[in-house]
PDB file of C-alpha atoms in Angstrom:
ATOM      1  CA  UNK A   1      12.956 -10.732  -4.894  1.00  0.00           C
ATOM      2  CA  UNK A   2      15.028  -9.622  -7.906  1.00  0.00           C
ATOM      3  CA  UNK A   3      11.842  -9.066  -9.948  1.00  0.00           C
ATOM      4  CA  UNK A   4      10.277  -6.575  -7.546  1.00  0.00           C
ATOM      5  CA  UNK A   5      11.009  -3.409  -9.495  1.00  0.00           C
ATOM      6  CA  UNK A   6       9.388  -4.438 -12.798  1.00  0.00           C
ATOM      7  CA  UNK A   7       6.233  -5.365 -10.863  1.00  0.00           C
ATOM      8  CA  UNK A   8       6.306  -2.093  -8.938  1.00  0.00           C
ATOM      9  CA  UNK A   9       6.756  -0.061 -12.111  1.00  0.00           C
ATOM     10  CA  UNK A  10       3.848  -1.784 -13.849  1.00  0.00           C
ATOM     11  CA  UNK A  11       1.562  -1.085 -10.891  1.00  0.00           C
ATOM     12  CA  UNK A  12       2.639   2.552 -10.638  1.00  0.00           C
ATOM     13  CA  UNK A  13       1.881   3.165 -14.305  1.00  0.00           C
ATOM     14  CA  UNK A  14      -1.444   1.328 -14.034  1.00  0.00           C
ATOM     15  CA  UNK A  15      -2.507   3.526 -11.120  1.00  0.00           C
ATOM     16  CA  UNK A  16      -1.472   6.668 -12.979  1.00  0.00           C
ATOM     17  CA  UNK A  17      -3.650   5.596 -15.902  1.00  0.00           C
ATOM     18  CA  UNK A  18      -6.615   5.114 -13.556  1.00  0.00           C
ATOM     19  CA  UNK A  19      -6.064   8.503 -11.898  1.00  0.00           C
ATOM     20  CA  UNK A  20      -5.750  10.484 -15.112  1.00  0.00           C
ATOM     21  CA  UNK A  21      -9.491  10.662 -15.765  1.00  0.00           C
ATOM     22  CA  UNK A  22     -10.637  11.555 -12.249  1.00  0.00           C
ATOM     23  CA  UNK A  23     -12.713  14.625 -11.536  1.00  0.00           C
ATOM     24  CA  UNK A  24     -11.779  17.012  -8.734  1.00  0.00           C
ATOM     25  CA  UNK A  25     -14.608  15.507  -6.690  1.00  0.00           C
ATOM     26  CA  UNK A  26     -13.247  11.986  -7.166  1.00  0.00           C
ATOM     27  CA  UNK A  27      -9.809  13.094  -5.993  1.00  0.00           C
ATOM     28  CA  UNK A  28     -11.502  14.143  -2.742  1.00  0.00           C
ATOM     29  CA  UNK A  29     -13.136  10.720  -2.242  1.00  0.00           C
ATOM     30  CA  UNK A  30     -12.306   9.109   1.126  1.00  0.00           C
ATOM     31  CA  UNK A  31      -9.914   6.217   0.532  1.00  0.00           C
ATOM     32  CA  UNK A  32      -9.737   2.929   2.425  1.00  0.00           C
ATOM     33  CA  UNK A  33      -6.748   4.390   4.275  1.00  0.00           C
ATOM     34  CA  UNK A  34      -8.388   5.868   7.361  1.00  0.00           C
ATOM     35  CA  UNK A  35      -8.514   9.662   7.289  1.00  0.00           C
ATOM     36  CA  UNK A  36      -6.966  10.002   3.830  1.00  0.00           C
ATOM     37  CA  UNK A  37      -8.562  10.979   0.540  1.00  0.00           C
ATOM     38  CA  UNK A  38      -7.616   9.544  -2.846  1.00  0.00           C
ATOM     39  CA  UNK A  39      -5.401  12.612  -3.305  1.00  0.00           C
ATOM     40  CA  UNK A  40      -3.668  12.004   0.041  1.00  0.00           C
ATOM     41  CA  UNK A  41      -2.854   8.394  -0.875  1.00  0.00           C
ATOM     42  CA  UNK A  42      -1.483   9.414  -4.267  1.00  0.00           C
ATOM     43  CA  UNK A  43       0.701  12.048  -2.599  1.00  0.00           C
ATOM     44  CA  UNK A  44       1.947   9.446  -0.120  1.00  0.00           C
ATOM     45  CA  UNK A  45       2.968   7.166  -3.000  1.00  0.00           C
ATOM     46  CA  UNK A  46       4.972  10.021  -4.522  1.00  0.00           C
ATOM     47  CA  UNK A  47       6.838  10.545  -1.264  1.00  0.00           C
ATOM     48  CA  UNK A  48       7.507   6.837  -0.875  1.00  0.00           C
ATOM     49  CA  UNK A  49       8.997   6.541  -4.349  1.00  0.00           C
ATOM     50  CA  UNK A  50      11.670   9.162  -3.760  1.00  0.00           C
ATOM     51  CA  UNK A  51      15.227   8.589  -2.539  1.00  0.00           C
ATOM     52  CA  UNK A  52      15.907   8.382   1.177  1.00  0.00           C
ATOM     53  CA  UNK A  53      19.295   8.274   2.910  1.00  0.00           C
ATOM     54  CA  UNK A  54      19.907   6.951   6.402  1.00  0.00           C
ATOM     55  CA  UNK A  55      20.477  10.492   7.807  1.00  0.00           C
ATOM     56  CA  UNK A  56      17.373  11.664   5.963  1.00  0.00           C
ATOM     57  CA  UNK A  57      15.301   8.837   7.422  1.00  0.00           C
ATOM     58  CA  UNK A  58      16.523   9.526  10.949  1.00  0.00           C
ATOM     59  CA  UNK A  59      15.783  13.241  10.549  1.00  0.00           C
ATOM     60  CA  UNK A  60      12.300  12.561   9.177  1.00  0.00           C
ATOM     61  CA  UNK A  61      11.535  10.224  12.068  1.00  0.00           C
ATOM     62  CA  UNK A  62      12.855  12.742  14.593  1.00  0.00           C
ATOM     63  CA  UNK A  63      10.670  15.482  13.126  1.00  0.00           C
ATOM     64  CA  UNK A  64       7.713  13.108  13.431  1.00  0.00           C
ATOM     65  CA  UNK A  65       8.635  12.350  17.077  1.00  0.00           C
ATOM     66  CA  UNK A  66       9.422   8.802  15.941  1.00  0.00           C
ATOM     67  CA  UNK A  67       5.789   8.232  15.019  1.00  0.00           C
ATOM     68  CA  UNK A  68       5.589   6.158  11.804  1.00  0.00           C
ATOM     69  CA  UNK A  69       2.116   7.412  10.873  1.00  0.00           C
ATOM     70  CA  UNK A  70       3.013  11.038  11.566  1.00  0.00           C
ATOM     71  CA  UNK A  71       6.045  10.729   9.277  1.00  0.00           C
ATOM     72  CA  UNK A  72       3.874   9.333   6.475  1.00  0.00           C
ATOM     73  CA  UNK A  73       1.405  12.190   6.901  1.00  0.00           C
ATOM     74  CA  UNK A  74       4.185  14.754   6.630  1.00  0.00           C
ATOM     75  CA  UNK A  75       5.532  13.107   3.469  1.00  0.00           C
ATOM     76  CA  UNK A  76       2.080  13.116   1.878  1.00  0.00           C
ATOM     77  CA  UNK A  77       1.431  16.743   2.797  1.00  0.00           C
ATOM     78  CA  UNK A  78       4.565  17.838   0.928  1.00  0.00           C
ATOM     79  CA  UNK A  79       3.379  16.161  -2.274  1.00  0.00           C
ATOM     80  CA  UNK A  80      -0.171  17.513  -2.314  1.00  0.00           C
ATOM     81  CA  UNK A  81       1.153  20.660  -3.970  1.00  0.00           C
ATOM     82  CA  UNK A  82      -1.466  23.018  -5.339  1.00  0.00           C
ATOM     83  CA  UNK A  83      -3.848  20.239  -6.378  1.00  0.00           C
ATOM     84  CA  UNK A  84      -4.277  16.861  -8.081  1.00  0.00           C
ATOM     85  CA  UNK A  85      -2.585  17.944 -11.328  1.00  0.00           C
ATOM     86  CA  UNK A  86       0.635  18.593  -9.419  1.00  0.00           C
ATOM     87  CA  UNK A  87       0.490  15.233  -7.614  1.00  0.00           C
ATOM     88  CA  UNK A  88      -0.280  13.351 -10.822  1.00  0.00           C
ATOM     89  CA  UNK A  89       2.669  15.007 -12.543  1.00  0.00           C
ATOM     90  CA  UNK A  90       4.915  14.008  -9.640  1.00  0.00           C
ATOM     91  CA  UNK A  91       3.630  10.422  -9.813  1.00  0.00           C
ATOM     92  CA  UNK A  92       4.674  10.273 -13.471  1.00  0.00           C
ATOM     93  CA  UNK A  93       8.114  11.637 -12.590  1.00  0.00           C
ATOM     94  CA  UNK A  94       8.819   8.981  -9.952  1.00  0.00           C
ATOM     95  CA  UNK A  95       7.030   6.029 -11.591  1.00  0.00           C
ATOM     96  CA  UNK A  96      10.223   4.317 -12.755  1.00  0.00           C
ATOM     97  CA  UNK A  97      12.340   5.091  -9.689  1.00  0.00           C
ATOM     98  CA  UNK A  98      14.157   2.250  -7.961  1.00  0.00           C
ATOM     99  CA  UNK A  99      14.595   3.943  -4.603  1.00  0.00           C
ATOM    100  CA  UNK A 100      13.691   2.395  -1.272  1.00  0.00           C
ATOM    101  CA  UNK A 101      14.207   3.475   2.345  1.00  0.00           C
ATOM    102  CA  UNK A 102      17.331   2.024   3.997  1.00  0.00           C
ATOM    103  CA  UNK A 103      16.853  -1.135   6.048  1.00  0.00           C
ATOM    104  CA  UNK A 104      13.337  -1.659   4.646  1.00  0.00           C
ATOM    105  CA  UNK A 105      12.759  -4.959   2.789  1.00  0.00           C
ATOM    106  CA  UNK A 106      12.239  -4.418  -0.914  1.00  0.00           C
ATOM    107  CA  UNK A 107       8.994  -6.396  -0.819  1.00  0.00           C
ATOM    108  CA  UNK A 108       7.445  -3.434   1.019  1.00  0.00           C
ATOM    109  CA  UNK A 109       7.362  -1.665  -2.361  1.00  0.00           C
ATOM    110  CA  UNK A 110       4.874  -4.320  -3.493  1.00  0.00           C
ATOM    111  CA  UNK A 111       2.798  -3.923  -0.347  1.00  0.00           C
ATOM    112  CA  UNK A 112       2.599  -0.183  -0.956  1.00  0.00           C
ATOM    113  CA  UNK A 113       1.563  -0.418  -4.588  1.00  0.00           C
ATOM    114  CA  UNK A 114      -1.060  -3.132  -4.124  1.00  0.00           C
ATOM    115  CA  UNK A 115      -2.624  -2.026  -0.833  1.00  0.00           C
ATOM    116  CA  UNK A 116      -2.626   1.670  -1.632  1.00  0.00           C
ATOM    117  CA  UNK A 117      -3.751   0.897  -5.158  1.00  0.00           C
ATOM    118  CA  UNK A 118      -6.863  -0.698  -3.680  1.00  0.00           C
ATOM    119  CA  UNK A 119      -7.190   2.109  -1.118  1.00  0.00           C
ATOM    120  CA  UNK A 120      -7.795   4.340  -4.131  1.00  0.00           C
ATOM    121  CA  UNK A 121      -9.607   2.054  -6.568  1.00  0.00           C
ATOM    122  CA  UNK A 122     -12.213   0.376  -4.387  1.00  0.00           C
ATOM    123  CA  UNK A 123     -13.945   3.566  -3.197  1.00  0.00           C
ATOM    124  CA  UNK A 124     -13.960   4.795  -6.803  1.00  0.00           C
ATOM    125  CA  UNK A 125     -15.394   1.538  -8.163  1.00  0.00           C
ATOM    126  CA  UNK A 126     -12.335   0.871 -10.337  1.00  0.00           C
ATOM    127  CA  UNK A 127     -11.478  -2.800 -10.873  1.00  0.00           C
ATOM    128  CA  UNK A 128      -7.877  -3.875 -11.350  1.00  0.00           C
ATOM    129  CA  UNK A 129      -6.256  -7.305 -11.680  1.00  0.00           C
ATOM    130  CA  UNK A 130      -3.015  -7.496  -9.715  1.00  0.00           C
ATOM    131  CA  UNK A 131      -0.482 -10.165 -10.659  1.00  0.00           C
ATOM    132  CA  UNK A 132      -0.181 -12.879  -8.034  1.00  0.00           C
ATOM    133  CA  UNK A 133       3.586 -12.444  -8.327  1.00  0.00           C
ATOM    134  CA  UNK A 134       3.073  -9.101  -6.605  1.00  0.00           C
ATOM    135  CA  UNK A 135       0.222  -9.965  -4.238  1.00  0.00           C
ATOM    136  CA  UNK A 136       1.526 -13.214  -2.720  1.00  0.00           C
ATOM    137  CA  UNK A 137       4.940 -11.895  -1.564  1.00  0.00           C
ATOM    138  CA  UNK A 138       3.183  -8.817  -0.185  1.00  0.00           C
ATOM    139  CA  UNK A 139       0.767 -11.013   1.792  1.00  0.00           C
ATOM    140  CA  UNK A 140       3.574 -13.200   3.115  1.00  0.00           C
ATOM    141  CA  UNK A 141       5.453 -10.101   4.255  1.00  0.00           C
ATOM    142  CA  UNK A 142       2.451  -8.547   5.972  1.00  0.00           C
ATOM    143  CA  UNK A 143       1.697 -11.600   8.123  1.00  0.00           C
ATOM    144  CA  UNK A 144       5.313 -11.580   9.362  1.00  0.00           C
ATOM    145  CA  UNK A 145       5.413  -7.856  10.144  1.00  0.00           C
ATOM    146  CA  UNK A 146       4.017  -6.123  13.207  1.00  0.00           C
ATOM    147  CA  UNK A 147       1.138  -3.700  12.764  1.00  0.00           C
ATOM    148  CA  UNK A 148       3.119  -0.936  14.483  1.00  0.00           C
ATOM    149  CA  UNK A 149       5.246  -0.571  11.350  1.00  0.00           C
ATOM    150  CA  UNK A 150       2.499  -1.133   8.827  1.00  0.00           C
ATOM    151  CA  UNK A 151       2.208  -4.927   8.842  1.00  0.00           C
ATOM    152  CA  UNK A 152      -0.551  -7.261   9.942  1.00  0.00           C
ATOM    153  CA  UNK A 153       0.990 -10.009  12.053  1.00  0.00           C
ATOM    154  CA  UNK A 154      -1.330  -9.451  14.990  1.00  0.00           C
ATOM    155  CA  UNK A 155      -4.440  -9.424  12.788  1.00  0.00           C
ATOM    156  CA  UNK A 156      -3.491 -12.743  11.195  1.00  0.00           C
ATOM    157  CA  UNK A 157      -2.528 -14.475  14.448  1.00  0.00           C
ATOM    158  CA  UNK A 158      -4.433 -17.662  15.219  1.00  0.00           C
ATOM    159  CA  UNK A 159      -6.004 -18.221  11.800  1.00  0.00           C
ATOM    160  CA  UNK A 160      -5.063 -19.962   8.573  1.00  0.00           C
ATOM    161  CA  UNK A 161      -5.254 -17.768   5.505  1.00  0.00           C
ATOM    162  CA  UNK A 162      -6.010 -19.635   2.277  1.00  0.00           C
ATOM    163  CA  UNK A 163      -6.044 -17.920  -1.095  1.00  0.00           C
ATOM    164  CA  UNK A 164      -8.720 -19.190  -3.452  1.00  0.00           C
ATOM    165  CA  UNK A 165      -6.870 -17.939  -6.516  1.00  0.00           C
ATOM    166  CA  UNK A 166      -3.349 -19.120  -5.648  1.00  0.00           C
ATOM    167  CA  UNK A 167      -1.639 -22.105  -4.068  1.00  0.00           C
ATOM    168  CA  UNK A 168      -1.084 -20.239  -0.810  1.00  0.00           C
ATOM    169  CA  UNK A 169      -1.910 -21.210   2.756  1.00  0.00           C
ATOM    170  CA  UNK A 170      -0.426 -19.282   5.691  1.00  0.00           C
ATOM    171  CA  UNK A 171      -0.742 -19.815   9.424  1.00  0.00           C
ATOM    172  CA  UNK A 172      -2.501 -22.247  11.760  1.00  0.00           C
ATOM    173  CA  UNK A 173      -6.028 -22.203  13.096  1.00  0.00           C
ATOM    174  CA  UNK A 174      -9.551 -21.816  11.741  1.00  0.00           C
ATOM    175  CA  UNK A 175      -9.537 -20.983   8.048  1.00  0.00           C
ATOM    176  CA  UNK A 176     -10.180 -17.663   6.343  1.00  0.00           C
ATOM    177  CA  UNK A 177     -10.396 -18.003   2.568  1.00  0.00           C
ATOM    178  CA  UNK A 178     -10.760 -15.624  -0.338  1.00  0.00           C
ATOM    179  CA  UNK A 179      -8.829 -13.875  -3.106  1.00  0.00           C
ATOM    180  CA  UNK A 180      -5.191 -13.222  -2.214  1.00  0.00           C
ATOM    181  CA  UNK A 181      -5.559  -9.473  -2.669  1.00  0.00           C
ATOM    182  CA  UNK A 182      -8.506  -9.406  -0.254  1.00  0.00           C
ATOM    183  CA  UNK A 183      -6.555 -11.400   2.330  1.00  0.00           C
ATOM    184  CA  UNK A 184      -3.720  -8.893   1.921  1.00  0.00           C
ATOM    185  CA  UNK A 185      -6.065  -5.962   2.432  1.00  0.00           C
ATOM    186  CA  UNK A 186      -7.725  -7.542   5.465  1.00  0.00           C
ATOM    187  CA  UNK A 187      -4.462  -8.255   7.288  1.00  0.00           C
ATOM    188  CA  UNK A 188      -3.365  -4.707   6.378  1.00  0.00           C
ATOM    189  CA  UNK A 189      -6.327  -3.324   8.312  1.00  0.00           C
ATOM    190  CA  UNK A 190      -8.800  -2.691   5.494  1.00  0.00           C
ATOM    191  CA  UNK A 191     -12.015  -4.055   6.963  1.00  0.00           C
ATOM    192  CA  UNK A 192     -13.894  -3.454   3.691  1.00  0.00           C
ATOM    193  CA  UNK A 193     -12.131  -6.499   2.220  1.00  0.00           C
ATOM    194  CA  UNK A 194     -13.738  -8.832   4.762  1.00  0.00           C
ATOM    195  CA  UNK A 195     -16.841  -8.963   2.551  1.00  0.00           C
ATOM    196  CA  UNK A 196     -14.766 -10.963   0.038  1.00  0.00           C
ATOM    197  CA  UNK A 197     -13.699 -13.532   2.650  1.00  0.00           C
ATOM    198  CA  UNK A 198     -15.315 -16.557   4.247  1.00  0.00           C
ATOM    199  CA  UNK A 199     -14.585 -19.304   6.736  1.00  0.00           C
ATOM    200  CA  UNK A 200     -14.797 -20.109  10.442  1.00  0.00           C
ATOM    201  CA  UNK A 201     -11.728 -17.994  11.214  1.00  0.00           C
ATOM    202  CA  UNK A 202     -13.213 -14.776   9.888  1.00  0.00           C
ATOM    203  CA  UNK A 203     -14.519 -13.658  13.295  1.00  0.00           C
ATOM    204  CA  UNK A 204     -10.988 -14.058  14.733  1.00  0.00           C
ATOM    205  CA  UNK A 205      -9.275 -12.074  11.986  1.00  0.00           C
ATOM    206  CA  UNK A 206      -8.258  -8.836  13.670  1.00  0.00           C
TER     207      UNK A 206
END
């Protein structure tokens, strides 16, 4: 995973480029991330890119009553600022950071950039080609990680995921096939990606 940061940085800059031309109305578009707008997701990515110490992480979790989603919401709220221009400026400032939360696998940075990138782009009708070098490790991580901390292990249980654009097959059971990025989104809880998938295991994909 030594090549994670270059991939992360490329995806951050690509998302910034896509956000730069948005209207105020587009910033308010509901994202694929339930309950969040495009602006909310962008603010969340700013918060995630900043430095975090072990004491800081413990304090943030305590303030959120040890609720992972509540902590993420608080981080995003701080980076909304006075509007999209502020959040976009902050995204530029943190785009080349190499910070990650303590004890969190570095591959999670790829999950964040790809999944949240699609959370923003798909509702806006923006197409983007993600490198398989970023998508495949993110998918492999998500199927190993419990949903309670942002993964998708339970959703992928009992099926075999086969990417149609990469030499990747994960799991046992009836097959679900499709583009790797759509498999990643589906196991990450984005039901909109199911339209890209096919196979007898699709009904069993959580």
